[in-house]
Structure formats: structure tokens, C-alpha cells
Short mmCIF file of C-alpha atoms and ligand atoms in Angstrom, two decimals:
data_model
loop_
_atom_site.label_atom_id
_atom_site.label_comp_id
_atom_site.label_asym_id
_atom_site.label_seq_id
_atom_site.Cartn_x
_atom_site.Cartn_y
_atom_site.Cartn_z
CA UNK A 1 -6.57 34.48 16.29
CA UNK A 2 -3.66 33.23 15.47
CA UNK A 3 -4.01 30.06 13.73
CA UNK A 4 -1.59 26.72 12.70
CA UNK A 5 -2.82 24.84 9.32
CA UNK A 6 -0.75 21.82 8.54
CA UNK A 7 -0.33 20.38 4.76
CA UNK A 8 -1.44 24.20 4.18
CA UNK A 9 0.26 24.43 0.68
CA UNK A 10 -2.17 21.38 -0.27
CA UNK A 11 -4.78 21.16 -2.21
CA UNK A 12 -7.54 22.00 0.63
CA UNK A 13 -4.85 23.18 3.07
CA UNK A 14 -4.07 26.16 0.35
CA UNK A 15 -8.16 27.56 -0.03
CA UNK A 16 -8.09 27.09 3.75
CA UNK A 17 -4.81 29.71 4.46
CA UNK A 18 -6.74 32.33 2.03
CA UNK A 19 -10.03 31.98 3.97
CA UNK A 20 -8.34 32.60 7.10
CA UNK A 21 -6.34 35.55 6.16
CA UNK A 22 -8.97 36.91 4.42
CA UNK A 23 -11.08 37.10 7.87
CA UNK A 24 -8.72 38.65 9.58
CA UNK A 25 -6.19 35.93 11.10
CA UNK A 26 -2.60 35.20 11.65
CA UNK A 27 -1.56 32.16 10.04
CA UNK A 28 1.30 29.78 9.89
CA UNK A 29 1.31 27.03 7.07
CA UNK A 30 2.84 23.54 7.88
CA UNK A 31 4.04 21.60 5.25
CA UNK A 32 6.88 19.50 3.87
CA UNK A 33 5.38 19.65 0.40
CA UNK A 34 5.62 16.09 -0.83
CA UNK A 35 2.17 16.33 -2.54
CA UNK A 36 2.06 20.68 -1.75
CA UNK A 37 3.16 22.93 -3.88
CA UNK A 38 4.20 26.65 -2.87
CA UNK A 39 2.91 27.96 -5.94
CA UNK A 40 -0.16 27.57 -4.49
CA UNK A 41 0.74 29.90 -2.02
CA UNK A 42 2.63 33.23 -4.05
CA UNK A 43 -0.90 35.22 -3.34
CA UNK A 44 -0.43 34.72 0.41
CA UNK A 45 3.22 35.23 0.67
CA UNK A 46 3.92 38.93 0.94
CA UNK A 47 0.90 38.60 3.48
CA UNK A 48 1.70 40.44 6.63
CA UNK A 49 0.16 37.94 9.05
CA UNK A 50 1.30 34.53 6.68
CA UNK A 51 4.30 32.33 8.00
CA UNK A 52 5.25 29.61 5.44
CA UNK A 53 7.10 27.06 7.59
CA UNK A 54 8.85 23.76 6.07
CA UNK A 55 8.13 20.89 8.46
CA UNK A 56 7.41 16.96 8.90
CA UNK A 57 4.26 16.57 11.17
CA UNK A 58 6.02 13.27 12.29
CA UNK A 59 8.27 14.96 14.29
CA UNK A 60 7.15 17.38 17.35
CA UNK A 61 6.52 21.30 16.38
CA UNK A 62 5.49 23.76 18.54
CA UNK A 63 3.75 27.04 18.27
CA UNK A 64 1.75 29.31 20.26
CA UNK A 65 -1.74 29.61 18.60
CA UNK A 66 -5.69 29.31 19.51
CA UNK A 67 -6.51 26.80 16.96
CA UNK A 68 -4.88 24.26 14.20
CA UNK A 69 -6.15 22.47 11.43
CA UNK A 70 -4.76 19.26 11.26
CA UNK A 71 -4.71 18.73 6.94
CA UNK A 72 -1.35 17.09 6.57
CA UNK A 73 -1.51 13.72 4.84
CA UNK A 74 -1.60 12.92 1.26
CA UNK A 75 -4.98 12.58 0.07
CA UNK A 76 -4.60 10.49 -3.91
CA UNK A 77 -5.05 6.94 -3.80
CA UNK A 78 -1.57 6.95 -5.83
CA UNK A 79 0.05 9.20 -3.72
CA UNK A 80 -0.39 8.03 -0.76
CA UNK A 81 0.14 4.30 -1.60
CA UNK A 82 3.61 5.73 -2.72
CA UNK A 83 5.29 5.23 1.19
CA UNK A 84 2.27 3.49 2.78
CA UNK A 85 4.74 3.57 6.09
CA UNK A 86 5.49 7.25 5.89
CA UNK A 87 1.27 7.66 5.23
CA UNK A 88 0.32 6.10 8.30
CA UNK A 89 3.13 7.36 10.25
CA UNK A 90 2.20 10.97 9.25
CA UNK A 91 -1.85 10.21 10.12
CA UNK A 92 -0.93 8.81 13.55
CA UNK A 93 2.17 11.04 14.62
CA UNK A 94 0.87 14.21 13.09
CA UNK A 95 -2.59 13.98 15.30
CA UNK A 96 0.02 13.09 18.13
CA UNK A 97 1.73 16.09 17.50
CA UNK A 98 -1.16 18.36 16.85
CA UNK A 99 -3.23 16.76 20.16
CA UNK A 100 0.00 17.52 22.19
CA UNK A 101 0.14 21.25 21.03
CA UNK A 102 -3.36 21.76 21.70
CA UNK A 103 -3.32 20.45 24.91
CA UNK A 104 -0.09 22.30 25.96
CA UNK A 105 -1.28 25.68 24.56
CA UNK A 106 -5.08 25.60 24.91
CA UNK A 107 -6.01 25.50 21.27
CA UNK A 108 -8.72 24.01 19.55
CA UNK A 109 -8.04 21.12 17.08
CA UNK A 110 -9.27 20.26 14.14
CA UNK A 111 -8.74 16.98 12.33
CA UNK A 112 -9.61 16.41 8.65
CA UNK A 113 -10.86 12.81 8.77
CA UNK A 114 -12.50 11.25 5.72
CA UNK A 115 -15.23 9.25 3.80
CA UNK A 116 -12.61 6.17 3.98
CA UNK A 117 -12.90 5.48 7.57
CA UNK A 118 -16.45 3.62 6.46
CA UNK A 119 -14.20 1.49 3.56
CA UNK A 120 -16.10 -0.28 1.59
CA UNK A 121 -20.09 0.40 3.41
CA UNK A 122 -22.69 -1.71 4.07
CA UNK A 123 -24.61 1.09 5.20
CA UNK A 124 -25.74 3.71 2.19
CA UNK A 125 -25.67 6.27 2.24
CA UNK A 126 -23.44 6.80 5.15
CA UNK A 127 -24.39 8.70 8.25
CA UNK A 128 -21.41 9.44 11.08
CA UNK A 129 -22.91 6.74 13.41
CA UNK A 130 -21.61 3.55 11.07
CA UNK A 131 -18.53 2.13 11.92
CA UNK A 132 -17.42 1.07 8.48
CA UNK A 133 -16.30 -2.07 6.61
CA UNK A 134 -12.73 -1.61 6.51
CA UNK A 135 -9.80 -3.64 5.44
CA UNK A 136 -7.14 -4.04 7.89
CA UNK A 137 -4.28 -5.07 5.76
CA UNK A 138 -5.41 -3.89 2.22
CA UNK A 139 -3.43 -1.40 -0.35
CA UNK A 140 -5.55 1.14 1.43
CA UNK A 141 -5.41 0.69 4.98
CA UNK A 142 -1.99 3.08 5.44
CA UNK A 143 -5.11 5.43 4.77
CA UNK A 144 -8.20 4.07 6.09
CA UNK A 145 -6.62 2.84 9.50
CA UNK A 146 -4.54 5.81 9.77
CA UNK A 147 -7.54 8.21 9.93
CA UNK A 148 -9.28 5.73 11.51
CA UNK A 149 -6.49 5.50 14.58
CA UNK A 150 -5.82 9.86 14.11
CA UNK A 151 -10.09 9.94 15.12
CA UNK A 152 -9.63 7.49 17.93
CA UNK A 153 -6.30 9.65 19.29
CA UNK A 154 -8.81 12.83 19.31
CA UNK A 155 -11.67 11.19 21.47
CA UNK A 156 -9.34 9.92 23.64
CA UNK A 157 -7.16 13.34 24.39
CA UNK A 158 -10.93 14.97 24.21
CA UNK A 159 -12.01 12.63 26.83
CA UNK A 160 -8.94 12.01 28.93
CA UNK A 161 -7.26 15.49 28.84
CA UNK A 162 -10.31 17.43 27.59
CA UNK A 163 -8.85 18.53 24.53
CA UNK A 164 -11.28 21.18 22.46
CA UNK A 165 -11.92 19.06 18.94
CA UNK A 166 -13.36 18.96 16.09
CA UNK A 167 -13.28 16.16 13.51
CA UNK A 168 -14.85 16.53 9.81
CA UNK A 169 -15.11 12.93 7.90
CA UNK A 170 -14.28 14.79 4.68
CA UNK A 171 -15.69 12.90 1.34
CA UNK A 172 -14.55 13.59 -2.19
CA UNK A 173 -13.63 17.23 -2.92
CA UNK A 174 -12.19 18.79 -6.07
CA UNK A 175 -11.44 22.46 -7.55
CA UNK A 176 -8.63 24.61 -8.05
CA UNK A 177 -5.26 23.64 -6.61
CA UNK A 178 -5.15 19.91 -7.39
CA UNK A 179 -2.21 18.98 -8.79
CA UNK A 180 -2.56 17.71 -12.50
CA UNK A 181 -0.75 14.26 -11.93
CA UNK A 182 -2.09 13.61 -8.56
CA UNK A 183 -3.99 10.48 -9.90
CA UNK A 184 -7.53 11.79 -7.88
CA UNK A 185 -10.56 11.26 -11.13
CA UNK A 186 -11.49 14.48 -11.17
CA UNK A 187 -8.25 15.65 -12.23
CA UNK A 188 -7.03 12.99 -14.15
CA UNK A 189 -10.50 13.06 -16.16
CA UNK A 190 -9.94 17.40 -17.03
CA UNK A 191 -6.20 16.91 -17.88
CA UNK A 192 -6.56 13.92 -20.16
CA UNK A 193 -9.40 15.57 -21.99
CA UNK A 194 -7.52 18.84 -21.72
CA UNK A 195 -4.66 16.81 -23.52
CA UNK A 196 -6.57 15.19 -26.08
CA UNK A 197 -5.98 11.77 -24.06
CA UNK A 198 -8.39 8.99 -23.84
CA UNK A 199 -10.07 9.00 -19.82
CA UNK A 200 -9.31 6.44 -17.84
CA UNK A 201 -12.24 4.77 -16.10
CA UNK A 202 -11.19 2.02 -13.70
CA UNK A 203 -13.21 -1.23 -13.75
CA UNK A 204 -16.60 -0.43 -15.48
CA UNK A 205 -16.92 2.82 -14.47
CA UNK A 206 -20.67 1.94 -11.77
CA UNK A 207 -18.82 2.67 -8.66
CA UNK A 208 -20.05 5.72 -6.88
CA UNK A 209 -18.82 9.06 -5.61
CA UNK A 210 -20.25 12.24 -4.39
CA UNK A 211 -17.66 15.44 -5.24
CA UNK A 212 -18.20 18.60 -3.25
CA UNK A 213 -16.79 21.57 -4.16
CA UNK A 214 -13.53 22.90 -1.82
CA UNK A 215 -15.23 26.32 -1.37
CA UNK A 216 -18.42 24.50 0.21
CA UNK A 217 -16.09 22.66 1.68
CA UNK A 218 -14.10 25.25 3.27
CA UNK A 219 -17.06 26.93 4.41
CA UNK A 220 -18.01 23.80 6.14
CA UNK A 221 -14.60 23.69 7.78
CA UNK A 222 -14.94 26.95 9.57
CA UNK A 223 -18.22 26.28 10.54
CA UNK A 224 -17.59 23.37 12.59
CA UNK A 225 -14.32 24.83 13.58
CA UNK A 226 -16.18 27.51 15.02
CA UNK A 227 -19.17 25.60 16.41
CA UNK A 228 -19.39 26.00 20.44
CA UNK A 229 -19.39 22.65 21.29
CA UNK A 230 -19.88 19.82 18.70
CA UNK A 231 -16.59 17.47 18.57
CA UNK A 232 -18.27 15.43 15.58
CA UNK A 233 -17.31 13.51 13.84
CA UNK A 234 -19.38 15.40 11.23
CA UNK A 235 -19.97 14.25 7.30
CA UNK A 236 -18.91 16.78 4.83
CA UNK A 237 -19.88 16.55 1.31
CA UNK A 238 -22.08 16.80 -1.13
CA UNK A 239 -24.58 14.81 -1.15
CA UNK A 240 -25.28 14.49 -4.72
CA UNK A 241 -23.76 10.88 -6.49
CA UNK A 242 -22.31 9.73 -10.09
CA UNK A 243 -20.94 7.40 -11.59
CA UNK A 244 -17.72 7.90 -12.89
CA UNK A 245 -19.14 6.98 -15.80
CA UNK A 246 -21.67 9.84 -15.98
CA UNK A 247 -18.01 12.28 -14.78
CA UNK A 248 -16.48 10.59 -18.18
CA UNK A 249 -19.32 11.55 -20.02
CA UNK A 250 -19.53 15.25 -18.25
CA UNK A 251 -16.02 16.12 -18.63
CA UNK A 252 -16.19 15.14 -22.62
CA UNK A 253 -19.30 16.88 -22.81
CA UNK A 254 -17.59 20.38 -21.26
CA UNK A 255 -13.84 19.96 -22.74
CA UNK A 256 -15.14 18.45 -26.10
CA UNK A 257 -11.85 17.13 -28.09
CA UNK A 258 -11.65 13.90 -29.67
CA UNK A 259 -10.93 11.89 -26.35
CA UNK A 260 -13.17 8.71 -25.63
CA UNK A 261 -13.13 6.64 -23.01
CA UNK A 262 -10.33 4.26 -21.78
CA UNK A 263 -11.16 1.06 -19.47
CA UNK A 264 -8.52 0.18 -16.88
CA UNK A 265 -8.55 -3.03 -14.16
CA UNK A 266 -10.13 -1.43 -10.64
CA UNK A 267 -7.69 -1.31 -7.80
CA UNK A 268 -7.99 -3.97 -4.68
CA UNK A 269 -10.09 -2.34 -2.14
CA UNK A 270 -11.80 0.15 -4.83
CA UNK A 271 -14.92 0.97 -2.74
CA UNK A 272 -18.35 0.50 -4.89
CA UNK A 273 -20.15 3.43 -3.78
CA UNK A 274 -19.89 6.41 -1.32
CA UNK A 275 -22.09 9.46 -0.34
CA UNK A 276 -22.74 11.66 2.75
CA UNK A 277 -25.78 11.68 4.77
CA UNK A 278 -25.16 15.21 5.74
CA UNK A 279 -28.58 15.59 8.33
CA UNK A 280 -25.92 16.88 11.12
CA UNK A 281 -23.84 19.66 9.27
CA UNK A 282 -27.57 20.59 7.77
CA UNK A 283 -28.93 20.51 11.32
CA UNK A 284 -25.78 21.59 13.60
CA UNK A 285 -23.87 23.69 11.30
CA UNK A 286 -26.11 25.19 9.14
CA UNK A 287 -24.13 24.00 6.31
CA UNK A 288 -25.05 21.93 2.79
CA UNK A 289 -22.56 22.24 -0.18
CA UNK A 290 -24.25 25.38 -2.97
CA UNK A 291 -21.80 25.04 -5.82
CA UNK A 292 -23.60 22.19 -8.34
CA UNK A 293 -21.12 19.81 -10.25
CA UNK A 294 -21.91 22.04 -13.54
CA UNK A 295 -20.61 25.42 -11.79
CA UNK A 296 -18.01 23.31 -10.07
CA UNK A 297 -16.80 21.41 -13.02
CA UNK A 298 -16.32 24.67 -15.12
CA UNK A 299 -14.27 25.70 -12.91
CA UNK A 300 -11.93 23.76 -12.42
CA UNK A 301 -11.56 22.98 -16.02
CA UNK A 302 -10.64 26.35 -16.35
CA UNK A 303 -7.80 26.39 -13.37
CA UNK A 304 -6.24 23.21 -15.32
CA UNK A 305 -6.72 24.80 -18.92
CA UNK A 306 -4.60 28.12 -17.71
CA UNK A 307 -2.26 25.57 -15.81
CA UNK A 308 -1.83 23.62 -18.78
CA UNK A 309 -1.29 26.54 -21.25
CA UNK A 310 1.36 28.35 -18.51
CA UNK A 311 3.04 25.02 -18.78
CA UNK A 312 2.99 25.09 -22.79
CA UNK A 313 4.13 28.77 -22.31
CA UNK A 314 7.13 27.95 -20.45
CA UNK A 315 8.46 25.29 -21.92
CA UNK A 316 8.14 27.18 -25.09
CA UNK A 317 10.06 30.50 -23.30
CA UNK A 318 12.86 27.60 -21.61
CA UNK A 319 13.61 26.21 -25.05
CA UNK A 320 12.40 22.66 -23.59
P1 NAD B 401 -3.10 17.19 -0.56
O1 NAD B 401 -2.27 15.97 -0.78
O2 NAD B 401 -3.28 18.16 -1.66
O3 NAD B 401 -2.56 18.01 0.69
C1 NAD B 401 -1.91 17.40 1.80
C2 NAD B 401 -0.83 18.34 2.27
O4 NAD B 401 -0.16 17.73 3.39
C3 NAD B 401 0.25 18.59 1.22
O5 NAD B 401 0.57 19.96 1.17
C4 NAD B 401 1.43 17.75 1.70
O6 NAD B 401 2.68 18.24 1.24
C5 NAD B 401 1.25 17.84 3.18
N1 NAD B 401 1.89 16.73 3.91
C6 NAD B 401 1.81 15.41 3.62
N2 NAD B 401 2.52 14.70 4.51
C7 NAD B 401 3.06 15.60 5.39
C8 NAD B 401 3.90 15.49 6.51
N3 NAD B 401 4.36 14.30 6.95
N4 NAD B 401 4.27 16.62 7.16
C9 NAD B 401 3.85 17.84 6.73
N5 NAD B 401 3.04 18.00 5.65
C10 NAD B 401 2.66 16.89 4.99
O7 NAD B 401 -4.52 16.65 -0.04
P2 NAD B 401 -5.88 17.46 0.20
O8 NAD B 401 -6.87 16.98 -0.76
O9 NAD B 401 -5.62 18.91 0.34
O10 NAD B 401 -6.28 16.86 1.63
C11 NAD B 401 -6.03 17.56 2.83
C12 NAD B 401 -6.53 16.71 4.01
O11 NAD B 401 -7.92 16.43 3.85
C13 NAD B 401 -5.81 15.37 4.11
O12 NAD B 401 -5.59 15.09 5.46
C14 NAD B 401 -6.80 14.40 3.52
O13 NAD B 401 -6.67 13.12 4.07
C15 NAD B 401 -8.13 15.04 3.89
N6 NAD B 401 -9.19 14.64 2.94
C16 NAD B 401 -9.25 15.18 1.69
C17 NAD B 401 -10.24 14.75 0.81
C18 NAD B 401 -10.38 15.31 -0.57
O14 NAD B 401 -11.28 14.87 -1.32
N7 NAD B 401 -9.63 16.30 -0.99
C19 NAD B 401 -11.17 13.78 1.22
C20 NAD B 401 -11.04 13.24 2.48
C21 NAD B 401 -10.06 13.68 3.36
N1 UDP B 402 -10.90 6.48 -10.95
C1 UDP B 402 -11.06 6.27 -12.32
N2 UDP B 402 -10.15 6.80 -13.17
C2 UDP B 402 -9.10 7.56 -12.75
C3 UDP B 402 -8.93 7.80 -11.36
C4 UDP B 402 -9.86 7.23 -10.48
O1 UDP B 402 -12.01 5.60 -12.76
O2 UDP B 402 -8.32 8.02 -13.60
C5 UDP B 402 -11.91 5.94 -10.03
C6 UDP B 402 -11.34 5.20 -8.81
O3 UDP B 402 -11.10 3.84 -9.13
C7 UDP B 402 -12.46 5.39 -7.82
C8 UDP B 402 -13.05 6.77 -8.17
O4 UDP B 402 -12.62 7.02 -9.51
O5 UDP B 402 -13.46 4.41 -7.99
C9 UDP B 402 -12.58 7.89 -7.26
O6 UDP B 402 -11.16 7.82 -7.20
P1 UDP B 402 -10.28 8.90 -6.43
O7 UDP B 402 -8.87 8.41 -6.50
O8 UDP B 402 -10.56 10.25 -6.94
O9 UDP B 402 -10.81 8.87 -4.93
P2 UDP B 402 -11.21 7.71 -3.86
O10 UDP B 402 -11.14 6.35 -4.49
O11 UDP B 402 -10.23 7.87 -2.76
O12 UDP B 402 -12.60 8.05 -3.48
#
């Protein structure tokens, strides 16, 4: 198949091209790399059946494929509070643009929704059929509402023009390909302790979050992707939950160092706790994450210790 993956040089985006090629596919990456990075990309580059195009998802693109993964959006709390206009604009116009393709050229659709259309929840943990406790006007919402509107644009091209989709509600992921200041706690947690930096917990560190690897992820992807006939919306994650007080303590514990632990004020909107009721991907897809937070956490430590010494390296070589 040939197949269209926008915010490909992302973090998830990036794991996603490999898979793809590796099976087989023609792929063309999307991406105007505000928070994508084409180093991410050099293995895929000299690929025979890999197109790296440089484009905005807010303004039309078309290309004749069987199926796209709609990834492009900024995915860090930091990052994409940077140009809340520009975030919202690119969740709402960039499922425009993708539903339009689809519809014109036949392709399936996939949209990579997220744990923050149910906000803050009431429900726990959450299963796809909760609606969510979302603020409307918060720090947040550019994010929140913006998936939230991207999902209702899919059911309604799926029921009104009979668009193929399929929508994942994606919930915290981590691994390789992160960047090192994108501000998400996984990363920030490895790099400071990396660095010898005190961690940063924000607020008293009892919120909740349940990290899933991105190649458990990924698999998940392509199996709902490639699922006959479910639309979704589907959980993906892993269902297991910490504090990010126990992460603190099991990133100090790995990394060692003489870092300790740093308390910061919690941002508005800062939901309390979070975690997937997977039942359909278990029962539909097949699918539950493999990769524990032990295996997981080593490595990525290990991606961000080589990233961090290649920095040292050529800084050192550029005199700087
Ligand atoms: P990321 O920020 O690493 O990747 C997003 C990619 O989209 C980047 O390459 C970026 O340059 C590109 N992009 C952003 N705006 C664009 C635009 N207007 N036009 C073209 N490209 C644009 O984030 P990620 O973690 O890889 O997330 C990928 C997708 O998965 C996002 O849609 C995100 O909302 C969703 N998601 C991720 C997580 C997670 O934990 N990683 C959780 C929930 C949902
Ligand atoms: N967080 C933290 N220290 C950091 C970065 C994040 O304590 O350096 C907290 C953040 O307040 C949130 C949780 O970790 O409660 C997960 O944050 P992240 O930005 O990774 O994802 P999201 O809030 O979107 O789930």
C-alpha cells in the first residue's frame, strides 16, 4: 500500500514510518517539523519507497494513497501551549484535510486522538464510552477541544460520506525519539537525572499516569488500522498507573547520580489521575501493551544517555 503519515518525523510519527517500511509499504512523511526532527528519520531516508515531504496540515495536500495516519499535532503540554491558535487550528484543519483526502481517494483514515478528550475524569479508570470532564476555555483546551472537535469531524464524514476510520484515544507514551526539552515527564525526569539536575515534580507529585511503551503502541496502531470494521474510538495504553512520584523515585533508582527531587506549582487544568480501560483493544484487537515500565524505562534512558553524550561529543569536535 501506499501509505500518508502526517507529523511522521515526530516522536510516534517516526517508529510509525519504520514499521511501515519495514512491512513492505510505500510511505510519504508529512511534517513541518515544529516539534519533528529529521534526524529521526536518516535510517529511512535512502529508503527506496520513503518520501520526506515538508508541509502544514492546515493547508490542503493531496496524495494518492490507500490509507493515512493522521499524527500531526504537538503532543507536550509546553509545546503545544506555545501557539494554542496554531494547536487547535492544526487538530481541526489537519482532520479536515486528511477526511477530505480520504474521501476523494478512497483511503482509510486514521486519527490519533488521546487520553485528554476525558480532561480531568470522573469516571476511573476510563473506558471509551465516557464523555469526559473537560474544560472549555482552560490552558489546555487548544488540546483537549481540538481532539475532541478532530473525533467529532471523523464520525461525521464516517457517517455522512462514509468515510473508512479509525480513531485510537492514545494515553501517555514514551521511548526513543522524544525530544530531550520537549517538557513531557518522562523525558524531562531521564535528562535531568542524566544531567545531574534535581527532577522536577509538579504539585506533590499523587497525580496519576499510565505510560505505554511506543512499540506496544505502534503495534496497537496497525492493528486497529488494519481491523475490518471497528471505527473506535479505541483506548490505547497501558494499563498499568504511577505516581509521578514513584517515576521520580524509578528514574533515580536506574540513572543513580546525586539528583533529588525538585517540587514545582502544578499547572491549571493538571488532570489528577488517568489510565486506560483497555477491555476493547484486548477484546477487538487482540492487543495489550508487553514492554513493562522496567524494560521500557531502560530503554529509553539509554536513547537519551547516547543523545546526550553525541551532544557532549559535538560540541567538544565544534569548539563550542
Ligand atoms: P510529537 O510532537 O513528537 O509529533 C508531532 C509531529 O507533528 C511533529 O513531527 C510535528 O512537527 C508535526 N506537526 C505539528 N504540527 C503540524 C502541522 N501543523 N503540520 C504538519 N506537521 C505538524 O508528538 P507525538 O508524541 O509523536 O504525538 C503524535 C500524535 O499522537 C499527536 O497527534 C498527539 O496528539 C497524539 N498523542 C500522543 C500521545 C503521546 O503520549 N505521545 C498521547 C496522546 C496523543
Ligand atoms: N510533570 C512533572 N514534572 C515534569 C513534567 C511533567 O511532574 O517535569 C507532571 C505533569 O504535571 C503531569 C504528569 O507529569 O501531571 C504528566 O505530564 P506530561 O506533560 O508528560 O503529560 P500529560 O499531562 O499531558 O499527561
Amino acid at each position: 500500500m501506499r501509505i500518508l503519515v502526517t507529523g511522521g518525523a515526530g516522536f510516534l510519527g517516526s517508529h510509525l514510518c519504520a514499521r511501515l517500511l519495514g512491512e513492505g509499504h510505500e510511505v510519504i512523511c508529512l511534517d513541518n517539523f515544529f516539534t519533528g526532527r529529521k534526524q529521526h528519520l536518516v535510517p529511512l531516508l535512502d529508503h527506496p519507497y520513503f518520501e520526506l515531504v515538508r508541509h502544514d496540515v492546515t493547508e490542503p495536500f493531496k496524495f494518492e494513497v490507500d490509507q493515512i495516519y493522521n499524527l500531526a499535532c504537538p503532543a507536550s503540554p509546553p509545546l503545544y501551549q506555545y501557539n494554542p491558535i496554531k494547536t487547535i487550528k492544526t487538530s481541526v484543519l489537519g482532520a479536515i484535510h486528511c477526511l477530505g483526502l480520504a474521501k476523494r481517494v478512497g483511503a482509510r483514515v486514521f486519527q490519533a486522538s488521546t487520553s485528554e478528550v476525558y480532561g480531568d475524569p470522573k469516571v476511573h479508570p476510563q473506558p471509551e464510552s465516557y464523555w469526559g470532564s473537560v474544560n472549555p476555555i482552560g490552558i489546555r483546551s487548544c488540546y483537549d477541544e481540538g481532539k475532541r472537535c478532530a473525533e467529532t469531524l471523523f464520525f461525521d464524514y464516517h457517517r455522512q460520506n462514509k468515510v473508512d476510520i479509525r480513531v485510537a484515544r492514545i494515553f501517555n507514551t514514551y521511548g526513543p525519539h522524544m525530544l530531550p526539552d520537549d517538557g513531557r515527564v518522562v523525558s524531562n525526569f531521564i535528562v535531568q537525572a542524566l544531567l545531574g539536575k534535581d527532577l522536577t515534580i509538579y504539585g506533590d507529585g499523587t497525580q496519576t499516569r499510565s505510560f505505554c511503551y511506543v512499540d506496544d503502541l505502534i503495534e496497537g496502531f496497525v492493528r486497529l488500522m488494519n481491523h475490518p470494521s471497528l471505527t473506535g474510538p479505541v483506548n490505547l495504553g497501558n494499563p498499568g498507573e504511577s505516581t509521578m512520584l514513584e517515576l521520580a523515585e524509578w528514574v533515580l533508582k536506574k540513572v543513580g547520580g546525586k539528583s533529588k527531587i525538585m517540587y514545582l506549582p502544578l499547572p491549571r487544568d493538571d488532570p489528577k489521575q488517568r489510565q486506560p480501560d483497555i477491555a476493547l483493544a484486548e477484546a477487538e484487537l487482540g492487543w495489550k501493551p508487553l514492554v513493562s515500565l522496567d524494560q521500557g524505562l531502560d530503554s529509553t534512558i539509554r536513547f537519551f544517555r547516547d543523545l546526550l553524550a553525541a551532544g557532549q561529543e559535538n560540541r567538544t569536535t565544534d569548539g563550542h
